[in-house]
CSV table of C-alpha atoms in Angstrom, one decimal:
chain,number,residue,atom,x,y,z
A,1,UNK,CA,-8.8,30.4,-19.4
A,2,UNK,CA,-8.5,29.3,-23.0
A,3,UNK,CA,-11.4,31.5,-24.1
A,4,UNK,CA,-10.0,34.5,-22.2
A,5,UNK,CA,-6.6,33.9,-23.8
A,6,UNK,CA,-8.1,33.7,-27.3
A,7,UNK,CA,-10.1,36.9,-26.7
A,8,UNK,CA,-6.9,38.7,-25.5
A,9,UNK,CA,-5.2,37.6,-28.7
A,10,UNK,CA,-8.2,39.0,-30.6
A,11,UNK,CA,-9.1,35.6,-32.1
A,12,UNK,CA,-12.6,35.6,-33.5
A,13,UNK,CA,-14.8,33.5,-31.2
A,14,UNK,CA,-16.6,32.1,-34.3
A,15,UNK,CA,-13.4,31.1,-36.0
A,16,UNK,CA,-12.7,27.3,-36.3
A,17,UNK,CA,-9.1,26.8,-35.3
A,18,UNK,CA,-7.0,24.3,-37.3
A,19,UNK,CA,-6.5,21.7,-34.5
A,20,UNK,CA,-5.8,18.3,-35.9
A,21,UNK,CA,-7.6,15.4,-34.2
A,22,UNK,CA,-4.3,13.4,-34.3
A,23,UNK,CA,-2.9,15.7,-31.7
A,24,UNK,CA,-5.8,15.0,-29.3
A,25,UNK,CA,-5.7,11.3,-30.1
A,26,UNK,CA,-1.9,11.2,-29.5
A,27,UNK,CA,-2.1,12.9,-26.1
A,28,UNK,CA,-5.0,10.7,-25.1
A,29,UNK,CA,-3.1,7.6,-26.1
A,30,UNK,CA,-0.1,8.7,-24.1
A,31,UNK,CA,-2.4,9.3,-21.1
A,32,UNK,CA,-3.9,5.8,-21.6
A,33,UNK,CA,-0.5,4.2,-21.6
A,34,UNK,CA,0.7,6.0,-18.5
A,35,UNK,CA,-2.6,5.1,-16.8
A,36,UNK,CA,-2.3,1.4,-17.8
A,37,UNK,CA,1.3,1.1,-16.4
A,38,UNK,CA,0.4,2.9,-13.2
A,39,UNK,CA,-2.8,0.8,-12.7
A,40,UNK,CA,-0.9,-2.5,-13.3
A,41,UNK,CA,1.7,-1.5,-10.8
A,42,UNK,CA,-0.6,-0.5,-8.0
A,43,UNK,CA,-2.9,-3.5,-8.5
A,44,UNK,CA,0.1,-5.8,-8.3
A,45,UNK,CA,1.3,-4.1,-5.2
A,46,UNK,CA,-2.2,-4.5,-3.7
A,47,UNK,CA,-2.2,-8.3,-4.3
A,48,UNK,CA,1.4,-8.6,-2.9
A,49,UNK,CA,0.5,-6.5,0.2
A,50,UNK,CA,-2.5,-8.8,1.0
A,51,UNK,CA,-0.3,-11.8,0.5
A,52,UNK,CA,2.4,-10.4,2.8
A,53,UNK,CA,-0.1,-9.7,5.6
A,54,UNK,CA,-1.5,-13.2,5.3
A,55,UNK,CA,2.0,-14.7,5.3
A,56,UNK,CA,2.9,-12.6,8.4
A,57,UNK,CA,-0.2,-13.8,10.2
A,58,UNK,CA,0.5,-17.5,9.3
A,59,UNK,CA,4.1,-17.2,10.4
A,60,UNK,CA,3.0,-15.8,13.8
A,61,UNK,CA,0.9,-18.8,14.5
A,62,UNK,CA,3.4,-21.3,13.1
A,63,UNK,CA,6.2,-19.9,15.3
A,64,UNK,CA,4.1,-20.3,18.5
A,65,UNK,CA,3.1,-23.8,17.5
A,66,UNK,CA,6.6,-24.9,16.7
A,67,UNK,CA,7.9,-23.4,20.0
A,68,UNK,CA,6.0,-26.2,21.8
A,69,UNK,CA,9.1,-28.3,21.1
A,70,UNK,CA,11.4,-25.9,23.1
A,71,UNK,CA,12.1,-26.0,26.8
A,72,UNK,CA,9.3,-24.4,28.8
A,73,UNK,CA,11.2,-21.2,29.7
A,74,UNK,CA,12.3,-20.6,26.2
A,75,UNK,CA,8.9,-21.5,24.8
A,76,UNK,CA,7.2,-18.9,27.0
A,77,UNK,CA,9.8,-16.3,26.0
A,78,UNK,CA,9.2,-17.0,22.3
A,79,UNK,CA,5.4,-16.7,22.8
A,80,UNK,CA,5.7,-13.5,24.7
A,81,UNK,CA,8.0,-11.9,22.1
A,82,UNK,CA,5.6,-12.9,19.3
A,83,UNK,CA,2.7,-11.3,21.2
A,84,UNK,CA,4.7,-8.1,21.7
A,85,UNK,CA,5.6,-8.2,18.0
A,86,UNK,CA,2.0,-8.7,16.9
A,87,UNK,CA,0.7,-5.9,19.2
A,88,UNK,CA,3.3,-3.4,18.0
A,89,UNK,CA,2.6,-4.3,14.4
A,90,UNK,CA,-1.1,-3.4,14.9
A,91,UNK,CA,-0.6,-0.4,17.1
A,92,UNK,CA,2.6,1.1,15.6
A,93,UNK,CA,3.2,-0.2,12.1
A,94,UNK,CA,-0.3,0.3,10.7
A,95,UNK,CA,-0.6,4.0,11.7
A,96,UNK,CA,2.8,4.6,10.3
A,97,UNK,CA,1.9,2.8,7.0
A,98,UNK,CA,-1.3,4.8,6.7
A,99,UNK,CA,0.5,8.1,6.8
A,100,UNK,CA,3.2,6.6,4.5
A,101,UNK,CA,6.3,6.9,6.6
A,102,UNK,CA,9.4,8.0,4.7
A,103,UNK,CA,11.9,5.6,3.3
A,104,UNK,CA,14.5,6.7,5.9
A,105,UNK,CA,12.2,6.4,8.8
A,106,UNK,CA,12.3,3.1,10.7
A,107,UNK,CA,9.0,1.6,11.8
A,108,UNK,CA,9.3,-1.2,14.3
A,109,UNK,CA,13.0,-0.8,14.9
A,110,UNK,CA,12.6,2.7,16.3
A,111,UNK,CA,11.2,1.1,19.5
A,112,UNK,CA,14.4,-0.9,20.0
A,113,UNK,CA,15.9,-4.0,18.5
A,114,UNK,CA,13.4,-6.1,16.6
A,115,UNK,CA,12.5,-9.1,18.8
A,116,UNK,CA,12.4,-11.3,15.7
A,117,UNK,CA,16.1,-10.7,15.0
A,118,UNK,CA,16.8,-11.3,18.7
A,119,UNK,CA,14.9,-14.6,18.6
A,120,UNK,CA,16.8,-15.7,15.5
A,121,UNK,CA,20.2,-14.9,17.2
A,122,UNK,CA,19.1,-16.6,20.5
A,123,UNK,CA,17.9,-19.8,18.8
A,124,UNK,CA,20.8,-20.0,16.4
A,125,UNK,CA,23.3,-19.7,19.3
A,126,UNK,CA,21.8,-22.9,20.8
A,127,UNK,CA,20.3,-21.2,23.8
A,128,UNK,CA,19.0,-23.6,26.4
A,129,UNK,CA,19.4,-26.5,24.0
A,130,UNK,CA,17.1,-25.2,21.4
A,131,UNK,CA,19.1,-26.7,18.5
A,132,UNK,CA,18.3,-30.2,19.8
A,133,UNK,CA,14.6,-29.6,19.0
A,134,UNK,CA,13.3,-31.6,16.0
A,135,UNK,CA,11.5,-28.5,14.7
A,136,UNK,CA,14.5,-26.1,15.2
A,137,UNK,CA,15.2,-25.6,11.5
A,138,UNK,CA,11.5,-25.1,10.7
A,139,UNK,CA,11.1,-22.6,13.6
A,140,UNK,CA,14.1,-20.5,12.4
A,141,UNK,CA,12.7,-20.6,8.9
A,142,UNK,CA,9.4,-19.3,10.1
A,143,UNK,CA,11.1,-16.5,12.0
A,144,UNK,CA,12.9,-15.5,8.8
A,145,UNK,CA,9.6,-15.8,6.9
A,146,UNK,CA,7.9,-13.4,9.4
A,147,UNK,CA,10.6,-10.8,9.0
A,148,UNK,CA,10.6,-11.1,5.2
A,149,UNK,CA,6.8,-10.7,5.0
A,150,UNK,CA,7.0,-7.7,7.3
A,151,UNK,CA,9.8,-6.0,5.2
A,152,UNK,CA,7.8,-6.7,2.0
A,153,UNK,CA,4.6,-5.1,3.6
A,154,UNK,CA,6.6,-2.1,4.8
A,155,UNK,CA,8.2,-1.5,1.3
A,156,UNK,CA,4.8,-1.8,-0.4
A,157,UNK,CA,3.4,0.8,2.0
A,158,UNK,CA,6.1,3.2,1.1
A,159,UNK,CA,5.7,2.6,-2.7
A,160,UNK,CA,2.9,3.6,-5.0
A,161,UNK,CA,2.7,6.1,-7.9
A,162,UNK,CA,5.7,8.4,-7.9
A,163,UNK,CA,5.4,12.2,-8.0
A,164,UNK,CA,6.8,12.2,-11.5
A,165,UNK,CA,4.0,9.7,-12.6
A,166,UNK,CA,1.3,11.9,-11.0
A,167,UNK,CA,2.7,14.9,-12.8
A,168,UNK,CA,2.5,13.1,-16.1
A,169,UNK,CA,-1.0,11.8,-15.4
A,170,UNK,CA,-2.2,15.4,-14.7
A,171,UNK,CA,-0.3,17.4,-17.4
A,172,UNK,CA,-1.0,15.1,-20.3
A,173,UNK,CA,-4.9,15.2,-20.0
A,174,UNK,CA,-4.7,18.9,-19.3
A,175,UNK,CA,-2.9,19.4,-22.6
A,176,UNK,CA,-5.5,17.2,-24.4
A,177,UNK,CA,-8.3,19.1,-22.7
A,178,UNK,CA,-6.8,22.4,-23.9
A,179,UNK,CA,-6.7,21.1,-27.5
A,180,UNK,CA,-10.3,20.0,-27.2
A,181,UNK,CA,-11.4,23.4,-26.1
A,182,UNK,CA,-9.5,25.0,-28.9
A,183,UNK,CA,-10.9,22.7,-31.5
A,184,UNK,CA,-14.5,23.6,-30.6
A,185,UNK,CA,-13.8,27.4,-30.3
A,186,UNK,CA,-16.4,28.2,-32.9
A,187,UNK,CA,-19.2,26.4,-31.0
A,188,UNK,CA,-19.5,27.2,-27.3
A,189,UNK,CA,-22.1,24.5,-26.6
A,190,UNK,CA,-20.1,21.7,-28.2
A,191,UNK,CA,-17.0,23.1,-26.6
A,192,UNK,CA,-18.6,22.8,-23.1
A,193,UNK,CA,-20.0,19.4,-23.9
A,194,UNK,CA,-16.8,17.9,-25.2
A,195,UNK,CA,-14.7,19.3,-22.4
A,196,UNK,CA,-17.1,18.2,-19.8
A,197,UNK,CA,-17.3,14.6,-21.1
A,198,UNK,CA,-13.5,14.4,-21.3
A,199,UNK,CA,-13.0,15.9,-17.9
A,200,UNK,CA,-15.4,13.4,-16.2
A,201,UNK,CA,-13.7,10.5,-17.9
A,202,UNK,CA,-10.2,11.6,-16.9
A,203,UNK,CA,-11.4,12.3,-13.3
A,204,UNK,CA,-12.9,8.8,-13.1
A,205,UNK,CA,-9.7,7.2,-14.3
A,206,UNK,CA,-7.6,9.2,-11.8
A,207,UNK,CA,-10.0,8.4,-9.0
A,208,UNK,CA,-9.4,4.6,-9.6
A,209,UNK,CA,-5.6,5.2,-9.4
A,210,UNK,CA,-5.9,7.3,-6.3
A,211,UNK,CA,-8.2,4.8,-4.5
A,212,UNK,CA,-5.6,2.0,-4.9
A,213,UNK,CA,-2.4,4.0,-4.8
A,214,UNK,CA,-2.0,3.5,-1.1
A,215,UNK,CA,-3.1,-0.1,-0.2
A,216,UNK,CA,-3.2,0.5,3.5
A,217,UNK,CA,-5.1,3.8,3.5
A,218,UNK,CA,-8.8,4.5,3.3
A,219,UNK,CA,-12.0,2.5,3.2
A,220,UNK,CA,-10.6,0.1,0.6
A,221,UNK,CA,-7.3,-0.2,2.4
A,222,UNK,CA,-5.9,-3.4,3.8
A,223,UNK,CA,-6.7,-3.9,7.5
A,224,UNK,CA,-4.6,-6.0,9.9
A,225,UNK,CA,-7.5,-8.4,10.4
A,226,UNK,CA,-5.5,-11.6,9.7
A,227,UNK,CA,-2.9,-10.6,12.2
A,228,UNK,CA,-5.5,-9.6,14.8
A,229,UNK,CA,-7.2,-13.0,14.4
A,230,UNK,CA,-3.8,-14.8,14.7
A,231,UNK,CA,-3.1,-12.8,17.9
A,232,UNK,CA,-6.5,-13.8,19.3
A,233,UNK,CA,-5.8,-17.5,18.6
A,234,UNK,CA,-2.3,-17.3,20.1
A,235,UNK,CA,-3.6,-15.6,23.2
A,236,UNK,CA,-6.4,-18.1,23.5
A,237,UNK,CA,-3.9,-20.9,23.2
A,238,UNK,CA,-1.6,-19.3,25.8
A,239,UNK,CA,-4.5,-19.2,28.2
A,240,UNK,CA,-5.1,-23.0,27.6
A,241,UNK,CA,-1.4,-23.7,28.3
A,242,UNK,CA,-1.3,-21.4,31.3
A,243,UNK,CA,-4.6,-21.3,33.2
A,244,UNK,CA,-3.2,-18.8,35.7
A,245,UNK,CA,-2.5,-16.3,32.9
A,246,UNK,CA,-6.0,-14.8,33.1
A,247,UNK,CA,-5.7,-13.9,36.8
């Protein structure tokens, strides 16, 4: 496109255009700064997302373990609601996060009131003498921790590089590439070589950003493996406590 434009403007194809290297270096520096800030943000989000998933899995097991201090009926109710919560997290939340649900679209709550909030209300109201349990405070704390980890995971899934950042990450190297092509107008081989090298480098950098921009999507995405394993241990423990549950 640049070569066709220069030809339309009747610029001699052998003429060396007065393009200063400082312009190319300045644009490349701006691109590097934008790239560094974007990479730092998404890699931090990736670490926080993995931490949130592990916190959520730990809280699921802790809640079921602490519920052993509760009366039998309430203990079974807590265990069943935790199992429902875990299954819906894997079956409903993960697909919604992979397609990056909008900020105004509820995930778990669209299926009804969150069972975690219901359990917190039920235990805090002293249902069936739950407040007399020695582990009551710790149990409520783990329920709050579970909900906090889930909200953090959901917000990270909806984050990432903004459209404005993507626009800057694309327009800035395009401008630098245009200047590179103009600078080597007098030598087609060097023009093609320089533009090709710069284009490969920019594409490699953008690929790294794109691969980590959505932490729950793709081959490198975070899988619900910790939650699945926690659910298996909870179900296995439920079978031990209730031998007739497998019938």
